[in-house]
PDB file of C-alpha atoms in Angstrom:
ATOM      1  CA  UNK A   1     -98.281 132.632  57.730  1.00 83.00           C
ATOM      2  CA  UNK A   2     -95.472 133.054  55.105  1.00 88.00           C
ATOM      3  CA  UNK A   3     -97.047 133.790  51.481  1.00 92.00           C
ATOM      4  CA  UNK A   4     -95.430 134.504  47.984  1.00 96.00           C
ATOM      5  CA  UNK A   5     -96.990 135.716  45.082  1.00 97.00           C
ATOM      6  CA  UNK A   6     -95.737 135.736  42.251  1.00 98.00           C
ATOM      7  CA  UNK A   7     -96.446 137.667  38.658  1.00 98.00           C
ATOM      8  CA  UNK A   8     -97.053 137.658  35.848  1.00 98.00           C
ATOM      9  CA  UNK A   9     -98.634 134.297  35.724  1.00 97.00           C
ATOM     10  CA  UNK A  10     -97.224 133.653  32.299  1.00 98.00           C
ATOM     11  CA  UNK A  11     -94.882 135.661  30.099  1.00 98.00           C
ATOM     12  CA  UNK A  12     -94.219 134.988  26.301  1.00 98.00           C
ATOM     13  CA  UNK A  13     -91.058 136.856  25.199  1.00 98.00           C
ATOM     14  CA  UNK A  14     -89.253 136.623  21.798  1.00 98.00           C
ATOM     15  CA  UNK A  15     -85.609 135.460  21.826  1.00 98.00           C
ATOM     16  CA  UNK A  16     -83.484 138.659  22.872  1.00 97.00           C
ATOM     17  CA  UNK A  17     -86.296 140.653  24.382  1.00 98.00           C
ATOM     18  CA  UNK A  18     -85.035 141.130  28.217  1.00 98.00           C
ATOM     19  CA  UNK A  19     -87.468 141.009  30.829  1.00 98.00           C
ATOM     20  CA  UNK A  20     -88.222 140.412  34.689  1.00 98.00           C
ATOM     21  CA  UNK A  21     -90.690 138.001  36.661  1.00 98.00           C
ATOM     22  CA  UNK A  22     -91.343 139.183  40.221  1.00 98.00           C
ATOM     23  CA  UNK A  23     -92.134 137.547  43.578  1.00 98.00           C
ATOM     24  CA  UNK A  24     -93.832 139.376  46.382  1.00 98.00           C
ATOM     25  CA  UNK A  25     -93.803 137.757  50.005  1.00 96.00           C
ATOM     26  CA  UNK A  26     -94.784 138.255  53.551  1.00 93.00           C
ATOM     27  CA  UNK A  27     -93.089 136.234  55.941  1.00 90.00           C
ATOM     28  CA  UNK A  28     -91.973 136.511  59.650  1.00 86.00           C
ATOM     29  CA  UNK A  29     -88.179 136.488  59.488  1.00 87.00           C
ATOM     30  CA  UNK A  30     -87.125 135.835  56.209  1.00 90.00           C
ATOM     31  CA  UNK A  31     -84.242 133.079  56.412  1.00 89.00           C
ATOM     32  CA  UNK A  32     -84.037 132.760  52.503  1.00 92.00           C
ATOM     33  CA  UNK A  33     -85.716 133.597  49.264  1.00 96.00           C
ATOM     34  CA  UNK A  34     -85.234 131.030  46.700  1.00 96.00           C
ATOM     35  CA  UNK A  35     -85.223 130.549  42.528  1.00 98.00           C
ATOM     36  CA  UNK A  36     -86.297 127.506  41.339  1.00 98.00           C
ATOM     37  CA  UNK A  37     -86.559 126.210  37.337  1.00 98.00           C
ATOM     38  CA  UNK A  38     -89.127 123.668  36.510  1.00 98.00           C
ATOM     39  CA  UNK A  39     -89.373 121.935  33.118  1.00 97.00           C
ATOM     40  CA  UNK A  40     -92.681 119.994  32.267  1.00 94.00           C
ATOM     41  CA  UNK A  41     -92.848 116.912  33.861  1.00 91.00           C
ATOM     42  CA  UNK A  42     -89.688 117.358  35.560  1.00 94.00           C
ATOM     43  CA  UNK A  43     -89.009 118.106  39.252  1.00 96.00           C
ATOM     44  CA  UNK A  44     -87.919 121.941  40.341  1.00 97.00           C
ATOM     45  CA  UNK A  45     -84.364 122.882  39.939  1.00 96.00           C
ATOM     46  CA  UNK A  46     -82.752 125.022  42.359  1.00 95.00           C
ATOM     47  CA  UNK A  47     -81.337 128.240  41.104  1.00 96.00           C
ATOM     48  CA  UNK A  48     -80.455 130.737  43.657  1.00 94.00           C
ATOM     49  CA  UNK A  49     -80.656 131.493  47.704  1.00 94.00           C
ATOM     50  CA  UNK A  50     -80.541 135.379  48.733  1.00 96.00           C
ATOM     51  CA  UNK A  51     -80.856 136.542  52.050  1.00 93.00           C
ATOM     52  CA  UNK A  52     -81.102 139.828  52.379  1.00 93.00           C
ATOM     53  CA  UNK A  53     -82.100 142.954  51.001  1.00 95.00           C
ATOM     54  CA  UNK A  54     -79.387 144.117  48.493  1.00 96.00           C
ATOM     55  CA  UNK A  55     -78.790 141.015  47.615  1.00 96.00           C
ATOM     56  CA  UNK A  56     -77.716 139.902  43.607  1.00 97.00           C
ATOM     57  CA  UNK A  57     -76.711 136.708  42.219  1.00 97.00           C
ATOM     58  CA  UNK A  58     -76.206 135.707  38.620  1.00 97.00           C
ATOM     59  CA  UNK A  59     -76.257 132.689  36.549  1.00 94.00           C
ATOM     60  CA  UNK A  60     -75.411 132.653  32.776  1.00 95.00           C
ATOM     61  CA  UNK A  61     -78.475 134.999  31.705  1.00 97.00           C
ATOM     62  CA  UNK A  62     -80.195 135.225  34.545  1.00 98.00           C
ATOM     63  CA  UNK A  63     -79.386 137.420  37.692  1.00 98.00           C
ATOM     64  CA  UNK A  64     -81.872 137.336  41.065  1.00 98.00           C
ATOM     65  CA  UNK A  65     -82.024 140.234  43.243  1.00 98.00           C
ATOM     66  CA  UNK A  66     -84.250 140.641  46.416  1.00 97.00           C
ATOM     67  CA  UNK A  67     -85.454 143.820  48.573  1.00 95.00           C
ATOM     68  CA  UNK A  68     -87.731 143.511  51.880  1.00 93.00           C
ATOM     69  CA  UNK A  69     -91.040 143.064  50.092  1.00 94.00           C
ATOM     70  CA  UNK A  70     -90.112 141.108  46.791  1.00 97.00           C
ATOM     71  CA  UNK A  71     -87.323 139.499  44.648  1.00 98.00           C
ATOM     72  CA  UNK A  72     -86.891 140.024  40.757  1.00 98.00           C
ATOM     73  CA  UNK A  73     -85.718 137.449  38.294  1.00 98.00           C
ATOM     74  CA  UNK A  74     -84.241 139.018  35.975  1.00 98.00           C
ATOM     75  CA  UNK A  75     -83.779 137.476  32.546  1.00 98.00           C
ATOM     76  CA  UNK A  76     -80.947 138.855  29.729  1.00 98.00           C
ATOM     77  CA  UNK A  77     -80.904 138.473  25.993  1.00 98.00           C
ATOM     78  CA  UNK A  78     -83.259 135.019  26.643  1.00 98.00           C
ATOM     79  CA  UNK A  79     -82.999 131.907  24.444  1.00 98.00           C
ATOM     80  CA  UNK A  80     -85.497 129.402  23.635  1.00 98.00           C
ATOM     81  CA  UNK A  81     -83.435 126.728  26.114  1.00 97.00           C
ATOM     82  CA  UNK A  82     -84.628 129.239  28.819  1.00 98.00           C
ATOM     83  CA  UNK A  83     -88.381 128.527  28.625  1.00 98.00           C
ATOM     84  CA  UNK A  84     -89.598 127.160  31.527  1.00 98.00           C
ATOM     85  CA  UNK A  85     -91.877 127.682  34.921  1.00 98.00           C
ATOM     86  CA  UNK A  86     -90.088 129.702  37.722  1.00 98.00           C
ATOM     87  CA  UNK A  87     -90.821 129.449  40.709  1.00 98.00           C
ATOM     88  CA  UNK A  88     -90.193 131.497  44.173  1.00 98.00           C
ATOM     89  CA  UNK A  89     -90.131 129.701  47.632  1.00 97.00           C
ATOM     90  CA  UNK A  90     -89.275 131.316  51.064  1.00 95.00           C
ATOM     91  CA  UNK A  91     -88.847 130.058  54.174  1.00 89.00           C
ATOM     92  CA  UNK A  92     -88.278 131.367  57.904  1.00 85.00           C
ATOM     93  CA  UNK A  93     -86.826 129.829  60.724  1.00 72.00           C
ATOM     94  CA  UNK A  94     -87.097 125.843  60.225  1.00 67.00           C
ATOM     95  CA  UNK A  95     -90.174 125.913  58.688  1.00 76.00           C
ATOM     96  CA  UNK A  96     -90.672 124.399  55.214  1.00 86.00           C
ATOM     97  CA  UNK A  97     -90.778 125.974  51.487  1.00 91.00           C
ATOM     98  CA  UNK A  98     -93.439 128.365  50.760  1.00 94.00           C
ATOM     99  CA  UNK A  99     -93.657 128.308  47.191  1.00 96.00           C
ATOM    100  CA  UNK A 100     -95.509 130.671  44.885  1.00 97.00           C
ATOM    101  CA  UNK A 101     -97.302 129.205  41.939  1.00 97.00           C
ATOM    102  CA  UNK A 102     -95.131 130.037  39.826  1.00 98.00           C
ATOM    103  CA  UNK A 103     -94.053 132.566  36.075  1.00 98.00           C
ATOM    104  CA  UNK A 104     -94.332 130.335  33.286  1.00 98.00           C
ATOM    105  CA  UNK A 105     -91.871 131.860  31.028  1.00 98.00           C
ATOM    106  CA  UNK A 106     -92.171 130.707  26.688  1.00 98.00           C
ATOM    107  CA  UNK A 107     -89.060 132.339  24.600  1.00 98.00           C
ATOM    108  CA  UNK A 108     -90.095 132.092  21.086  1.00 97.00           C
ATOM    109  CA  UNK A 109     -87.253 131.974  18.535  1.00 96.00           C
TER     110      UNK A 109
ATOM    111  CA  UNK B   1     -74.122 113.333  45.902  1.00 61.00           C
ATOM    112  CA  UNK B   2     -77.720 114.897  44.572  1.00 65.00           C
ATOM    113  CA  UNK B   3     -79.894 112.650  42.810  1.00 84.00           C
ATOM    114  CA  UNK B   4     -83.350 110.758  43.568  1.00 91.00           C
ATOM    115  CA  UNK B   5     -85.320 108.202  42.111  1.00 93.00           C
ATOM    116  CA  UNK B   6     -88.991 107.920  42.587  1.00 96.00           C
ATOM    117  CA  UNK B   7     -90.968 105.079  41.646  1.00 96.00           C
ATOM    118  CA  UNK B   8     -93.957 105.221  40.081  1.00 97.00           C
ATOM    119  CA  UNK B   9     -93.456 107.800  37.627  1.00 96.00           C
ATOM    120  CA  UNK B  10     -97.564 107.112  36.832  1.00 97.00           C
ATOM    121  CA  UNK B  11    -100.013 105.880  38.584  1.00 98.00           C
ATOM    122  CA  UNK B  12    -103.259 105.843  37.668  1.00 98.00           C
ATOM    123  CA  UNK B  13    -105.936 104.101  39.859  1.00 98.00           C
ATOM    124  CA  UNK B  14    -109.830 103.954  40.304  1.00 98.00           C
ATOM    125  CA  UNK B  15    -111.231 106.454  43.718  1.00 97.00           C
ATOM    126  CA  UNK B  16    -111.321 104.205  46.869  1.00 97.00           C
ATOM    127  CA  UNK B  17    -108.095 102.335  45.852  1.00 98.00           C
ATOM    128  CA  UNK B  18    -104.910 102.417  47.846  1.00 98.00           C
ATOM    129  CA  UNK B  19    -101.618 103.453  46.031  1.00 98.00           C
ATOM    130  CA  UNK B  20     -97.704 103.637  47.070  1.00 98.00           C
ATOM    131  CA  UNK B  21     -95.052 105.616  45.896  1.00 98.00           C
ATOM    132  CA  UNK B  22     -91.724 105.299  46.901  1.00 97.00           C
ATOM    133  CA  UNK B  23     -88.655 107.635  46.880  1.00 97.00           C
ATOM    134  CA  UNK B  24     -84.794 106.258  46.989  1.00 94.00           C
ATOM    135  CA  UNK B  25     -82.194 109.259  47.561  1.00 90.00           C
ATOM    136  CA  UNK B  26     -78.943 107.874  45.119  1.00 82.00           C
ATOM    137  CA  UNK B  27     -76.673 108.805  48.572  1.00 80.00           C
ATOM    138  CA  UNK B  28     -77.611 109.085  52.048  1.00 79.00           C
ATOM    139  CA  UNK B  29     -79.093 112.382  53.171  1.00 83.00           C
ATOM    140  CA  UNK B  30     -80.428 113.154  56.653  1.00 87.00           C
ATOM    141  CA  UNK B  31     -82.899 115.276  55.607  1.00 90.00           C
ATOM    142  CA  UNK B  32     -86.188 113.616  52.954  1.00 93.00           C
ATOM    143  CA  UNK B  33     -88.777 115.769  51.916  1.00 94.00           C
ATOM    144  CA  UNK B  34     -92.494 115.126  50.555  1.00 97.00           C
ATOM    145  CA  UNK B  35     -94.054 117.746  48.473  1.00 97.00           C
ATOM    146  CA  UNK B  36     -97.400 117.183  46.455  1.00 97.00           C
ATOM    147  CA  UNK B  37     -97.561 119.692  43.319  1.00 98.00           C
ATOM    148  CA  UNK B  38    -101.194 120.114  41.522  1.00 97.00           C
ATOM    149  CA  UNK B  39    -101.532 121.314  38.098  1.00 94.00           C
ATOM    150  CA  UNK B  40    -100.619 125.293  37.668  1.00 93.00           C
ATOM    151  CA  UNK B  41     -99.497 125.278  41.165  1.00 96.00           C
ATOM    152  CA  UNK B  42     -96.390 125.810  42.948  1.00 97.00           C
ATOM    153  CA  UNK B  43     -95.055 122.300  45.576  1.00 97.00           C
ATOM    154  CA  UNK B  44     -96.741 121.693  48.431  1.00 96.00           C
ATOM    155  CA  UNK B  45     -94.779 120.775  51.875  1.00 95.00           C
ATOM    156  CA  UNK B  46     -96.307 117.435  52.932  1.00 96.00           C
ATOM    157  CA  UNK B  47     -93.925 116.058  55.462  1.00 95.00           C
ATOM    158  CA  UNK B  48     -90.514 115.785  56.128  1.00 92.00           C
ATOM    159  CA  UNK B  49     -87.769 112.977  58.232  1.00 93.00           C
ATOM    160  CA  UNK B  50     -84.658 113.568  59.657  1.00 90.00           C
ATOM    161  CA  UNK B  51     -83.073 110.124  59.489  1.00 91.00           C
ATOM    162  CA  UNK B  52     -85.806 107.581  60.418  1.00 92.00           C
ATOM    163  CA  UNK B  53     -87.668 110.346  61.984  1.00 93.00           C
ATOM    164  CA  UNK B  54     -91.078 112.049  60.497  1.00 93.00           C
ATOM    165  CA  UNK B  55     -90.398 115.667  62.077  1.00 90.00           C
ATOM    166  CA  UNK B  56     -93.693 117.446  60.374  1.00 89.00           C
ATOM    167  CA  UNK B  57     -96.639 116.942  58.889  1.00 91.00           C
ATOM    168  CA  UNK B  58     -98.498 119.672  56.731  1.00 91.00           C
ATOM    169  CA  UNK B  59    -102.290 120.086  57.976  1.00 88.00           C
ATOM    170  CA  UNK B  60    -102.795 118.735  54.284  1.00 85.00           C
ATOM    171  CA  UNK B  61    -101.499 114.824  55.419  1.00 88.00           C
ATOM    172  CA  UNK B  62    -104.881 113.829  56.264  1.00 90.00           C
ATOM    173  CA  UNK B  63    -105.051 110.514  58.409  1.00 93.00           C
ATOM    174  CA  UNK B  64    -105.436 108.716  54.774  1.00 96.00           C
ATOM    175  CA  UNK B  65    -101.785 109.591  54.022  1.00 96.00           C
ATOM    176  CA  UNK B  66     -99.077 107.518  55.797  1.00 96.00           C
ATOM    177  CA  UNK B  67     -95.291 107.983  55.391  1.00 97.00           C
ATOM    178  CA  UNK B  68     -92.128 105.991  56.645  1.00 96.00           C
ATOM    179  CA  UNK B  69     -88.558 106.476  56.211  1.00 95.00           C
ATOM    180  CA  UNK B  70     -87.892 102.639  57.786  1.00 91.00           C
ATOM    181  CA  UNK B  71     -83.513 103.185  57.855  1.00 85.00           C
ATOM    182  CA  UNK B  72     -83.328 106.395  56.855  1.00 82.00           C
ATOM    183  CA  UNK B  73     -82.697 106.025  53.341  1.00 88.00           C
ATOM    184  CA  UNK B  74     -85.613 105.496  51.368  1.00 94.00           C
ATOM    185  CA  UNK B  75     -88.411 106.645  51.691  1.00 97.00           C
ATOM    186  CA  UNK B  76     -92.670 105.410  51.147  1.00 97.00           C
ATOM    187  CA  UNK B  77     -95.584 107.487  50.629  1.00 98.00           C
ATOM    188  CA  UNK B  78     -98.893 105.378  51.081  1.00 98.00           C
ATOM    189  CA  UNK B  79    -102.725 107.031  50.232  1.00 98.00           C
ATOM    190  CA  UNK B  80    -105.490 104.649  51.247  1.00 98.00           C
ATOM    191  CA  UNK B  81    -108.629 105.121  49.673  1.00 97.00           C
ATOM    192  CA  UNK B  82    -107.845 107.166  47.644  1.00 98.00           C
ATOM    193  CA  UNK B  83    -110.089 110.404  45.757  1.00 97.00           C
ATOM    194  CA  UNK B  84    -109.700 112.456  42.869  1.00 96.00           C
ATOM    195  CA  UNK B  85    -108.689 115.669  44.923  1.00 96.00           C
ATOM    196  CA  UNK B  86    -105.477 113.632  45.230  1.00 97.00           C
ATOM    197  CA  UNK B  87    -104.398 113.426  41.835  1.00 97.00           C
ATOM    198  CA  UNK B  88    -101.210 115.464  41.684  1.00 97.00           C
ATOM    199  CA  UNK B  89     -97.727 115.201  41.289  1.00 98.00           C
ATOM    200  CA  UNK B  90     -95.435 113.593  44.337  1.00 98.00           C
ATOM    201  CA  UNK B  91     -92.169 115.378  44.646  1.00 98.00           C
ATOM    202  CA  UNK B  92     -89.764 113.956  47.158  1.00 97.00           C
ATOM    203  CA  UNK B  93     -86.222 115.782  47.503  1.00 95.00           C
ATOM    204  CA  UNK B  94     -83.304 116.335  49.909  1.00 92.00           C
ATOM    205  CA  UNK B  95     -80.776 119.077  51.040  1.00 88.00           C
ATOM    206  CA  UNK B  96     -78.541 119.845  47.687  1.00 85.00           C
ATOM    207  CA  UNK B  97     -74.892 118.767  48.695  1.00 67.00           C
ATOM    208  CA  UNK B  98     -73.257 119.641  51.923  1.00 61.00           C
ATOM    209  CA  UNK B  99     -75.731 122.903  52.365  1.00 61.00           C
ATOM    210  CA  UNK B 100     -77.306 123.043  55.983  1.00 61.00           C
ATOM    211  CA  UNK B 101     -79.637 125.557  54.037  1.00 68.00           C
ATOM    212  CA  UNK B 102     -82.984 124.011  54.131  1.00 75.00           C
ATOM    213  CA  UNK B 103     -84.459 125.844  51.289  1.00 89.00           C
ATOM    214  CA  UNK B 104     -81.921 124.859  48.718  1.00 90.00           C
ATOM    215  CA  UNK B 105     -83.455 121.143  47.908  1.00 92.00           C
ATOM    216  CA  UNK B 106     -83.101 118.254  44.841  1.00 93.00           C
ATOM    217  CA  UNK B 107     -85.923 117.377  43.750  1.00 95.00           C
ATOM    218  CA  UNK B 108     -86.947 114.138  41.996  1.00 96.00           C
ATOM    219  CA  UNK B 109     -88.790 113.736  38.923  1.00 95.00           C
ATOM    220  CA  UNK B 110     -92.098 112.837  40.627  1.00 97.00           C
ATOM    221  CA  UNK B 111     -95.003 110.302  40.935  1.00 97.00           C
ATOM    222  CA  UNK B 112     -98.327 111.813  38.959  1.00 97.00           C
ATOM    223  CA  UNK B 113    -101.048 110.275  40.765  1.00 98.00           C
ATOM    224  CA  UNK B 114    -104.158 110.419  38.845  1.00 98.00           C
ATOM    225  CA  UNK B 115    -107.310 109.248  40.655  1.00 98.00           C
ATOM    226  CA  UNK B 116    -110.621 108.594  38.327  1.00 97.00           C
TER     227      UNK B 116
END
């Protein structure tokens, strides 16, 4: 059964201060390892696919990397705007998103 | 096109009751996904259709949850008799854009179901 896990659970940073969330999974043939954003109340917003180990992708201050055991989300210089619950998903084969519960990230100006 | 609309964006409704939420992709999509979120967690696969067809159902669709995709555009998510372990937040979504990647999904805003 595939399982992510992500950490910290929550992670209050001040506006600069660089830092990285990290996702842990198990899964049986991974087919992708996805970055979602969620705002309160909202719906999840995709962010990034990687597929394999060695992997990077980037968006404005934020850059996603993945290895065989766990994926990073790294986060530059953050701003307020960035604040936010991020979440990891994987799947394998056709099977549905695994999520993990989630890094809810506060940037305090 | 990406964009859904889900209807209600609140429901709240006494235990026992029956309540139905409904999800209308803005363009067609094959693909329609359920997902049921709870507080401090992350989504939930419920069930997905591809086209008029339910494909899967998550061990978690107990026989008190019905869904139909009638034409293959919008979609209904029915809960009859309803208790408070199903308060939670109804997610539907679809493939973003063109991608044949399952994992890369729109999400709608959501129906918060709150049972008392």
């Amino acid at each position: 059964e595939d399982q992510v896990t992500q950490s910290p659970e929550a992670l209050r940073l001040q506006e600069g201060e660089s830092s990285s969330l990290n996702c842990s999974y198990t899964v049986s043939g991974l087919r992708g390892l996805f970055w979602y954003r969620q705002d309160p109340g909202k719906g999840p917003e995709f962010l990034f696919t990687l597929y394999s180990a060695g992997e990077e992708k980037e968006k404005e201050r934020l850059k996603a990397t993945l290895t065989k055991k766990e994926s990073f989300l790294h986060i530059t210089a953050p701003k307020p705007e960035d604040s936010a619950t991020y979440l990891c998903a994987v799947n394998s084969g056709n099977t549905p998103l695994v999520f993990g519960k989630g890094t809810r990230l506060s940037v305090i100006a | 096109d990406t964009g859904v609309s889900q209807d209600p964006r609140h429901k709240i409704t006494k235990r026992g009751q029956n309540v139905t939420f409904r999800c209308d992709p803005i363009s067609e999509h094959n693909r329609l996904y359920w997902y049921r979120q709870t507080l401090g967690q992350g989504p939930e696969f419920l069930t997905y259709f591809q086209n008029e067809a339910q494909l899967e159902k998550s061990r978690l669709l107990s026989d008190r949850f019905s869904a139909e995709r009638p034409k293959g555009s919008f979609s209904t998510l029915e809960i009859q008799r309803t208790e408070q372990g199903d308060s939670a937040m109804y997610l539907c979504a679809h493939p973003t854009g063109d991608s044949l990647n399952t994992g890369e999904l729109f999400f709608g805003e959501g129906s918060r179901l709150t049972v008392l």
